[in-house]
PDB file of C-alpha atoms in Angstrom:
ATOM      1  CA  LEU A   1     -10.981 -15.895   0.885  1.00  0.00           C
ATOM      2  CA  GLN A   2     -14.668 -15.793  -0.044  1.00  0.00           C
ATOM      3  CA  PHE A   3     -15.296 -18.117   2.894  1.00  0.00           C
ATOM      4  CA  LEU A   4     -13.210 -15.839   5.077  1.00  0.00           C
ATOM      5  CA  TYR A   5     -15.285 -12.810   4.121  1.00  0.00           C
ATOM      6  CA  LEU A   6     -18.513 -14.679   4.822  1.00  0.00           C
ATOM      7  CA  ILE A   7     -17.321 -15.560   8.300  1.00  0.00           C
ATOM      8  CA  ALA A   8     -15.965 -12.076   8.998  1.00  0.00           C
ATOM      9  CA  GLY A   9     -19.185 -10.507   7.719  1.00  0.00           C
ATOM     10  CA  ARG A  10     -21.108 -12.437  10.374  1.00  0.00           C
ATOM     11  CA  GLY A  11     -19.189 -10.832  13.195  1.00  0.00           C
ATOM     12  CA  GLY A  12     -16.016 -12.902  13.518  1.00  0.00           C
ATOM     13  CA  CYS A  13     -15.554 -16.561  14.438  1.00  0.00           C
ATOM     14  CA  THR A  14     -18.656 -18.680  14.630  1.00  0.00           C
ATOM     15  CA  GLY A  15     -19.182 -22.011  16.320  1.00  0.00           C
ATOM     16  CA  ALA A  16     -20.584 -25.265  14.985  1.00  0.00           C
ATOM     17  CA  ALA A  17     -24.070 -24.204  15.981  1.00  0.00           C
ATOM     18  CA  GLU A  18     -23.747 -21.314  13.540  1.00  0.00           C
ATOM     19  CA  GLY A  19     -22.644 -23.547  10.700  1.00  0.00           C
ATOM     20  CA  PHE A  20     -18.893 -23.489  11.279  1.00  0.00           C
ATOM     21  CA  PRO A  21     -17.577 -27.073  11.098  1.00  0.00           C
ATOM     22  CA  ARG A  22     -16.156 -28.802  14.146  1.00  0.00           C
ATOM     23  CA  LEU A  23     -12.733 -30.386  13.745  1.00  0.00           C
ATOM     24  CA  PRO A  24     -12.865 -34.171  13.842  1.00  0.00           C
ATOM     25  CA  PRO A  25     -11.050 -36.021  16.647  1.00  0.00           C
ATOM     26  CA  GLY A  26      -7.339 -36.446  15.952  1.00  0.00           C
ATOM     27  CA  SER A  27      -7.146 -33.419  13.655  1.00  0.00           C
ATOM     28  CA  SER A  28      -3.603 -32.236  13.050  1.00  0.00           C
ATOM     29  CA  SER A  29      -2.264 -28.951  14.370  1.00  0.00           C
ATOM     30  CA  ARG A  30      -1.808 -27.828  10.736  1.00  0.00           C
ATOM     31  CA  MET A  31      -5.524 -28.319  10.105  1.00  0.00           C
ATOM     32  CA  LEU A  32      -6.277 -26.424  13.308  1.00  0.00           C
ATOM     33  CA  ARG A  33      -4.075 -23.482  12.265  1.00  0.00           C
ATOM     34  CA  GLY A  34      -5.705 -23.431   8.846  1.00  0.00           C
ATOM     35  CA  THR A  35      -9.164 -23.395  10.388  1.00  0.00           C
ATOM     36  CA  LEU A  36      -8.214 -20.598  12.780  1.00  0.00           C
ATOM     37  CA  ARG A  37      -6.952 -18.502   9.851  1.00  0.00           C
ATOM     38  CA  LEU A  38     -10.429 -18.739   8.340  1.00  0.00           C
ATOM     39  CA  CYS A  39     -11.799 -17.177  11.522  1.00  0.00           C
ATOM     40  CA  GLN A  40      -9.489 -14.165  11.338  1.00  0.00           C
ATOM     41  CA  ARG A  41     -10.516 -10.882   9.804  1.00  0.00           C
ATOM     42  CA  ALA A  42      -8.850 -10.035   6.502  1.00  0.00           C
ATOM     43  CA  LYS A  43      -5.935  -7.612   6.819  1.00  0.00           C
ATOM     44  CA  CYS A  44      -5.733  -4.970   4.084  1.00  0.00           C
ATOM     45  CA  ALA A  45      -2.625  -2.795   3.753  1.00  0.00           C
ATOM     46  CA  VAL A  46      -3.313   0.600   2.162  1.00  0.00           C
ATOM     47  CA  PHE A  47      -0.333   1.663   0.052  1.00  0.00           C
ATOM     48  CA  GLY A  48      -0.754   5.268  -1.007  1.00  0.00           C
ATOM     49  CA  GLY A  49       1.606   7.479  -2.943  1.00  0.00           C
ATOM     50  CA  ALA A  50       2.173   9.702  -5.940  1.00  0.00           C
ATOM     51  CA  PHE A  51       3.628   6.865  -8.089  1.00  0.00           C
ATOM     52  CA  ASP A  52       5.242   9.455 -10.329  1.00  0.00           C
ATOM     53  CA  PRO A  53       6.224   7.079 -11.879  1.00  0.00           C
ATOM     54  CA  PRO A  54       5.680   3.650 -10.249  1.00  0.00           C
ATOM     55  CA  THR A  55       8.978   1.744 -10.076  1.00  0.00           C
ATOM     56  CA  HIS A  56      10.151  -1.800  -9.447  1.00  0.00           C
ATOM     57  CA  GLY A  57      10.717  -0.603  -5.881  1.00  0.00           C
ATOM     58  CA  HIS A  58       7.007   0.058  -5.443  1.00  0.00           C
ATOM     59  CA  LEU A  59       6.157  -3.388  -6.770  1.00  0.00           C
ATOM     60  CA  ALA A  60       8.761  -5.001  -4.500  1.00  0.00           C
ATOM     61  CA  CYS A  61       7.122  -3.237  -1.574  1.00  0.00           C
ATOM     62  CA  VAL A  62       3.725  -4.696  -2.510  1.00  0.00           C
ATOM     63  CA  GLN A  63       5.256  -8.161  -2.765  1.00  0.00           C
ATOM     64  CA  MET A  64       6.930  -7.773   0.628  1.00  0.00           C
ATOM     65  CA  LEU A  65       3.568  -6.944   2.169  1.00  0.00           C
ATOM     66  CA  LEU A  66       1.906  -9.961   0.552  1.00  0.00           C
ATOM     67  CA  ASP A  67       4.716 -12.216   1.767  1.00  0.00           C
ATOM     68  CA  SER A  68       4.461 -10.937   5.322  1.00  0.00           C
ATOM     69  CA  ASP A  69       1.929 -11.936   7.957  1.00  0.00           C
ATOM     70  CA  LEU A  70       0.796  -8.311   8.204  1.00  0.00           C
ATOM     71  CA  ALA A  71      -1.400  -8.193   5.104  1.00  0.00           C
ATOM     72  CA  ASP A  72      -3.711 -10.528   3.210  1.00  0.00           C
ATOM     73  CA  GLU A  73      -4.413  -7.895   0.589  1.00  0.00           C
ATOM     74  CA  VAL A  74      -2.764  -4.700  -0.657  1.00  0.00           C
ATOM     75  CA  LEU A  75      -4.816  -1.739  -1.832  1.00  0.00           C
ATOM     76  CA  VAL A  76      -2.753   0.637  -3.978  1.00  0.00           C
ATOM     77  CA  VAL A  77      -4.059   4.205  -3.836  1.00  0.00           C
ATOM     78  CA  PRO A  78      -2.503   6.730  -6.253  1.00  0.00           C
ATOM     79  CA  CYS A  79      -3.160  10.248  -5.014  1.00  0.00           C
ATOM     80  CA  GLY A  80      -4.936  12.820  -7.117  1.00  0.00           C
ATOM     81  CA  SER A  81      -4.170  16.525  -7.214  1.00  0.00           C
ATOM     82  CA  ARG A  82      -2.730  17.757  -3.921  1.00  0.00           C
ATOM     83  CA  PRO A  83      -2.317  21.370  -2.826  1.00  0.00           C
ATOM     84  CA  ASP A  84       0.825  20.462  -0.850  1.00  0.00           C
ATOM     85  CA  LYS A  85       2.530  18.934  -3.907  1.00  0.00           C
ATOM     86  CA  VAL A  86       2.209  21.433  -6.719  1.00  0.00           C
ATOM     87  CA  ASN A  87       4.851  19.728  -8.899  1.00  0.00           C
ATOM     88  CA  LEU A  88       3.067  16.390  -9.159  1.00  0.00           C
ATOM     89  CA  GLY A  89       2.710  14.899 -12.617  1.00  0.00           C
ATOM     90  CA  ASP A  90      -0.659  14.704 -14.318  1.00  0.00           C
ATOM     91  CA  LYS A  91      -2.942  12.558 -12.143  1.00  0.00           C
ATOM     92  CA  LEU A  92      -4.384  10.616 -15.072  1.00  0.00           C
ATOM     93  CA  SER A  93      -0.931   9.589 -16.305  1.00  0.00           C
ATOM     94  CA  ARG A  94       0.108   8.550 -12.798  1.00  0.00           C
ATOM     95  CA  TYR A  95      -3.031   6.474 -12.311  1.00  0.00           C
ATOM     96  CA  VAL A  96      -2.686   4.802 -15.719  1.00  0.00           C
ATOM     97  CA  MET A  97       0.985   3.974 -15.078  1.00  0.00           C
ATOM     98  CA  THR A  98       0.143   2.496 -11.678  1.00  0.00           C
ATOM     99  CA  GLU A  99      -2.609   0.401 -13.217  1.00  0.00           C
ATOM    100  CA  LEU A 100      -0.222  -0.808 -15.916  1.00  0.00           C
ATOM    101  CA  ALA A 101       2.439  -1.672 -13.335  1.00  0.00           C
ATOM    102  CA  VAL A 102       0.077  -3.644 -11.097  1.00  0.00           C
ATOM    103  CA  ASN A 103      -1.783  -5.460 -13.861  1.00  0.00           C
ATOM    104  CA  THR A 104       1.324  -6.521 -15.775  1.00  0.00           C
ATOM    105  CA  HIS A 105       3.372  -7.548 -12.730  1.00  0.00           C
ATOM    106  CA  PHE A 106       0.902  -9.429 -10.532  1.00  0.00           C
ATOM    107  CA  GLU A 107      -1.207 -12.434 -11.536  1.00  0.00           C
ATOM    108  CA  ASP A 108      -4.942 -11.840 -11.466  1.00  0.00           C
ATOM    109  CA  ASN A 109      -5.367 -14.234  -8.547  1.00  0.00           C
ATOM    110  CA  MET A 110      -3.093 -12.173  -6.297  1.00  0.00           C
ATOM    111  CA  ASN A 111      -4.749  -9.872  -3.785  1.00  0.00           C
ATOM    112  CA  VAL A 112      -3.542  -6.552  -5.163  1.00  0.00           C
ATOM    113  CA  LYS A 113      -6.132  -3.949  -6.104  1.00  0.00           C
ATOM    114  CA  LEU A 114      -6.234  -0.298  -7.115  1.00  0.00           C
ATOM    115  CA  CYS A 115      -8.434   2.318  -5.491  1.00  0.00           C
ATOM    116  CA  ASP A 116      -9.403   5.459  -7.429  1.00  0.00           C
ATOM    117  CA  TRP A 117     -11.006   7.391  -4.589  1.00  0.00           C
ATOM    118  CA  GLU A 118      -8.134   9.841  -4.207  1.00  0.00           C
ATOM    119  CA  TYR A 119      -7.866  10.215  -7.972  1.00  0.00           C
ATOM    120  CA  HIS A 120     -11.436  11.537  -8.096  1.00  0.00           C
ATOM    121  CA  ALA A 121     -11.183  13.667  -4.947  1.00  0.00           C
ATOM    122  CA  GLU A 122     -10.485  17.361  -5.379  1.00  0.00           C
ATOM    123  CA  GLY A 123      -7.653  18.343  -3.066  1.00  0.00           C
ATOM    124  CA  GLY A 124      -6.958  14.806  -1.868  1.00  0.00           C
ATOM    125  CA  ILE A 125      -8.324  12.799   1.066  1.00  0.00           C
ATOM    126  CA  ALA A 126      -6.838  12.960   4.554  1.00  0.00           C
ATOM    127  CA  THR A 127      -5.309   9.639   5.656  1.00  0.00           C
ATOM    128  CA  TYR A 128      -7.713   9.197   8.564  1.00  0.00           C
ATOM    129  CA  ASP A 129     -10.719   9.978   6.363  1.00  0.00           C
ATOM    130  CA  LEU A 130      -9.556   7.491   3.729  1.00  0.00           C
ATOM    131  CA  LEU A 131      -9.122   4.680   6.250  1.00  0.00           C
ATOM    132  CA  GLN A 132     -12.474   5.461   7.834  1.00  0.00           C
ATOM    133  CA  ARG A 133     -14.243   5.409   4.465  1.00  0.00           C
ATOM    134  CA  LEU A 134     -12.623   2.100   3.586  1.00  0.00           C
ATOM    135  CA  SER A 135     -13.597   0.627   6.953  1.00  0.00           C
ATOM    136  CA  LYS A 136     -17.212   1.684   6.460  1.00  0.00           C
ATOM    137  CA  ALA A 137     -17.276   0.367   2.887  1.00  0.00           C
ATOM    138  CA  ASP A 138     -16.050  -3.070   4.016  1.00  0.00           C
ATOM    139  CA  PRO A 139     -16.209  -3.586   7.787  1.00  0.00           C
ATOM    140  CA  SER A 140     -15.009  -7.199   7.411  1.00  0.00           C
ATOM    141  CA  LYS A 141     -11.404  -6.001   6.992  1.00  0.00           C
ATOM    142  CA  ASP A 142      -8.806  -4.484   9.278  1.00  0.00           C
ATOM    143  CA  TYR A 143      -7.011  -1.654   7.461  1.00  0.00           C
ATOM    144  CA  SER A 144      -3.442  -0.496   7.976  1.00  0.00           C
ATOM    145  CA  PHE A 145      -1.363   2.253   6.349  1.00  0.00           C
ATOM    146  CA  VAL A 146       1.982   1.646   4.610  1.00  0.00           C
ATOM    147  CA  VAL A 147       4.881   4.089   4.961  1.00  0.00           C
ATOM    148  CA  GLY A 148       8.584   4.005   4.138  1.00  0.00           C
ATOM    149  CA  SER A 149      11.189   4.390   6.868  1.00  0.00           C
ATOM    150  CA  ASP A 150      12.189   7.692   5.214  1.00  0.00           C
ATOM    151  CA  TRP A 151       8.706   8.934   6.069  1.00  0.00           C
ATOM    152  CA  LEU A 152       9.375   8.560   9.807  1.00  0.00           C
ATOM    153  CA  THR A 153      11.018  11.965   9.832  1.00  0.00           C
ATOM    154  CA  ASN A 154       7.471  13.341   9.429  1.00  0.00           C
ATOM    155  CA  ALA A 155       5.872  10.992  11.953  1.00  0.00           C
ATOM    156  CA  ALA A 156       6.321  13.308  14.922  1.00  0.00           C
ATOM    157  CA  GLY A 157       3.716  15.623  13.442  1.00  0.00           C
ATOM    158  CA  ILE A 158       0.939  13.039  13.120  1.00  0.00           C
ATOM    159  CA  PRO A 159      -0.883  14.091  16.330  1.00  0.00           C
ATOM    160  CA  THR A 160      -1.538  17.477  14.689  1.00  0.00           C
ATOM    161  CA  TRP A 161      -2.914  16.059  11.431  1.00  0.00           C
ATOM    162  CA  GLU A 162      -6.322  17.345  10.444  1.00  0.00           C
ATOM    163  CA  SER A 163      -9.267  15.964   8.507  1.00  0.00           C
ATOM    164  CA  ASP A 164     -12.516  17.539   7.399  1.00  0.00           C
ATOM    165  CA  GLY A 165     -13.787  17.216  10.970  1.00  0.00           C
ATOM    166  CA  GLY A 166     -10.784  18.794  12.678  1.00  0.00           C
ATOM    167  CA  VAL A 167      -7.676  17.278  14.274  1.00  0.00           C
ATOM    168  CA  THR A 168      -7.742  13.489  13.846  1.00  0.00           C
ATOM    169  CA  GLY A 169      -4.061  12.589  14.273  1.00  0.00           C
ATOM    170  CA  PRO A 170      -4.504  10.977  17.710  1.00  0.00           C
ATOM    171  CA  LEU A 171      -7.410   8.883  16.384  1.00  0.00           C
ATOM    172  CA  LEU A 172      -5.314   7.788  13.426  1.00  0.00           C
ATOM    173  CA  LEU A 173      -2.508   6.634  15.720  1.00  0.00           C
ATOM    174  CA  SER A 174      -4.833   4.762  18.065  1.00  0.00           C
ATOM    175  CA  LYS A 175      -7.122   3.049  15.548  1.00  0.00           C
ATOM    176  CA  TYR A 176      -4.813   1.934  12.731  1.00  0.00           C
ATOM    177  CA  ASP A 177      -1.525   0.076  12.307  1.00  0.00           C
ATOM    178  CA  PHE A 178       1.336   1.723  10.427  1.00  0.00           C
ATOM    179  CA  LEU A 179       3.401  -0.778   8.417  1.00  0.00           C
ATOM    180  CA  VAL A 180       6.934   0.551   7.943  1.00  0.00           C
ATOM    181  CA  VAL A 181       8.922  -0.629   4.911  1.00  0.00           C
ATOM    182  CA  PRO A 182      12.720  -0.177   5.278  1.00  0.00           C
ATOM    183  CA  ARG A 183      14.313   2.264   2.833  1.00  0.00           C
ATOM    184  CA  PRO A 184      18.074   2.333   2.199  1.00  0.00           C
ATOM    185  CA  GLY A 185      19.752   5.114   4.103  1.00  0.00           C
ATOM    186  CA  TYR A 186      16.882   5.545   6.559  1.00  0.00           C
ATOM    187  CA  ASP A 187      17.652   3.005   9.246  1.00  0.00           C
ATOM    188  CA  VAL A 188      15.733   3.118  12.495  1.00  0.00           C
ATOM    189  CA  ALA A 189      16.431   0.809  15.413  1.00  0.00           C
ATOM    190  CA  SER A 190      13.596  -1.658  15.993  1.00  0.00           C
ATOM    191  CA  ALA A 191      13.419  -0.677  19.638  1.00  0.00           C
ATOM    192  CA  ALA A 192      12.936   2.959  18.645  1.00  0.00           C
ATOM    193  CA  LEU A 193      10.028   2.306  16.298  1.00  0.00           C
ATOM    194  CA  SER A 194       7.464   2.248  19.092  1.00  0.00           C
ATOM    195  CA  GLY A 195       8.478   5.798  19.929  1.00  0.00           C
ATOM    196  CA  TYR A 196       6.685   6.996  16.804  1.00  0.00           C
ATOM    197  CA  GLY A 197       3.383   5.489  17.895  1.00  0.00           C
ATOM    198  CA  PRO A 198       1.865   2.452  19.608  1.00  0.00           C
ATOM    199  CA  ARG A 199       0.937   0.679  16.380  1.00  0.00           C
ATOM    200  CA  PHE A 200       4.023   1.037  14.174  1.00  0.00           C
ATOM    201  CA  LYS A 201       5.329  -2.290  12.822  1.00  0.00           C
ATOM    202  CA  TRP A 202       8.279  -3.221  10.612  1.00  0.00           C
ATOM    203  CA  VAL A 203       7.681  -5.096   7.373  1.00  0.00           C
ATOM    204  CA  THR A 204      10.530  -7.583   7.195  1.00  0.00           C
ATOM    205  CA  GLN A 205      12.291  -7.977   3.895  1.00  0.00           C
ATOM    206  CA  ASP A 206      14.877  -9.923   1.982  1.00  0.00           C
ATOM    207  CA  SER A 207      17.852  -7.664   1.318  1.00  0.00           C
ATOM    208  CA  ALA A 208      17.686  -8.707  -2.337  1.00  0.00           C
ATOM    209  CA  SER A 209      14.329  -6.933  -2.652  1.00  0.00           C
ATOM    210  CA  THR A 210      15.723  -3.550  -1.648  1.00  0.00           C
ATOM    211  CA  VAL A 211      15.675  -1.110  -4.551  1.00  0.00           C
ATOM    212  CA  ASP A 212      17.754   1.989  -3.881  1.00  0.00           C
ATOM    213  CA  ILE A 213      16.159   4.416  -6.332  1.00  0.00           C
ATOM    214  CA  SER A 214      13.271   6.830  -6.121  1.00  0.00           C
ATOM    215  CA  SER A 215      10.720   8.194  -8.554  1.00  0.00           C
ATOM    216  CA  THR A 216      12.445  11.558  -8.185  1.00  0.00           C
ATOM    217  CA  GLU A 217      15.676  10.071  -9.568  1.00  0.00           C
ATOM    218  CA  ILE A 218      13.775   8.479 -12.456  1.00  0.00           C
ATOM    219  CA  ARG A 219      12.268  11.829 -13.412  1.00  0.00           C
ATOM    220  CA  GLN A 220      15.695  13.445 -13.249  1.00  0.00           C
ATOM    221  CA  TYR A 221      17.171  10.796 -15.555  1.00  0.00           C
ATOM    222  CA  VAL A 222      14.512  11.579 -18.156  1.00  0.00           C
ATOM    223  CA  LYS A 223      14.905  15.332 -17.747  1.00  0.00           C
ATOM    224  CA  ASP A 224      18.672  14.967 -18.238  1.00  0.00           C
ATOM    225  CA  GLY A 225      18.165  13.020 -21.470  1.00  0.00           C
ATOM    226  CA  ALA A 226      19.276   9.731 -19.889  1.00  0.00           C
ATOM    227  CA  ILE A 227      15.989   7.857 -20.126  1.00  0.00           C
ATOM    228  CA  GLU A 228      17.826   4.590 -20.853  1.00  0.00           C
ATOM    229  CA  ARG A 229      19.174   4.695 -17.298  1.00  0.00           C
ATOM    230  CA  ALA A 230      15.580   4.554 -16.065  1.00  0.00           C
ATOM    231  CA  LYS A 231      14.690   1.523 -18.153  1.00  0.00           C
ATOM    232  CA  HIS A 232      15.893  -1.113 -15.690  1.00  0.00           C
ATOM    233  CA  HIS A 233      14.098   0.538 -12.781  1.00  0.00           C
ATOM    234  CA  LEU A 234      10.634   0.659 -14.370  1.00  0.00           C
ATOM    235  CA  PRO A 235       8.112  -2.016 -15.345  1.00  0.00           C
ATOM    236  CA  ALA A 236       8.264  -2.431 -19.126  1.00  0.00           C
ATOM    237  CA  ALA A 237       4.733  -1.109 -19.650  1.00  0.00           C
ATOM    238  CA  VAL A 238       5.486   1.984 -17.553  1.00  0.00           C
ATOM    239  CA  TYR A 239       8.752   2.648 -19.388  1.00  0.00           C
ATOM    240  CA  SER A 240       6.905   2.405 -22.709  1.00  0.00           C
ATOM    241  CA  TYR A 241       4.185   4.760 -21.473  1.00  0.00           C
ATOM    242  CA  VAL A 242       6.750   7.333 -20.308  1.00  0.00           C
ATOM    243  CA  ARG A 243       8.397   7.298 -23.736  1.00  0.00           C
ATOM    244  CA  ARG A 244       5.169   7.344 -25.748  1.00  0.00           C
ATOM    245  CA  MET A 245       3.632  10.170 -23.722  1.00  0.00           C
ATOM    246  CA  ASN A 246       6.932  12.097 -23.560  1.00  0.00           C
ATOM    247  CA  LEU A 247       6.687  12.490 -19.805  1.00  0.00           C
ATOM    248  CA  TYR A 248       9.138  14.230 -17.443  1.00  0.00           C
ATOM    249  CA  HIS A 249      11.007  16.247 -20.045  1.00  0.00           C
ATOM    250  CA  ALA A 250      11.986  19.764 -19.058  1.00  0.00           C
TER     251      ALA A 250
END
């Protein structure tokens, strides 16, 4: 990947005259495909959310992205305080739990990282502004935005979305891919997906990876005094943190 970034940082694929090695005669098609992959820009999927708390479902989603051909890297972005979600849990606890979940589930050589930009931003960062800032910070990568199929009910309103500079919804739809992760109970026909925007793509999955539970249900379990029901749906470190910090009680 370091080699990939070096190539991408020099403006894409380079020829032998620029130091990129020529393939020897008789090279196999596998070697050719591997060499071509080095020429491609790195694809980074931006996975934002409240993560209140992060569940095995969130981690399965990250793994699905890594296993697909749509992402080389996943950037997990817990949101900070948001005026449109007044009932969010404490942002520090949510960030710490997300960090615990990622760092205890994924090996350190896997391309999963956390971003704290939204955590530090007062009032949150608009999706378009976030993707633009990331693109400027590392122009060698192509960024995409991850959504669940349940989120598609809100997709019709994207053209009206605003950023600090005004309405940026149309720019968001035209400049960035949206990677749609299937959620149980929110089925959308593949042919209909393009109706939401020109750059919406399904993330294929193994049915075994589907986790039919939400963070909202986890919080309700705890509030109802049934925290043990949440245990099997949370990473062990997150479950321990919820208990130690006495989170989500009424």
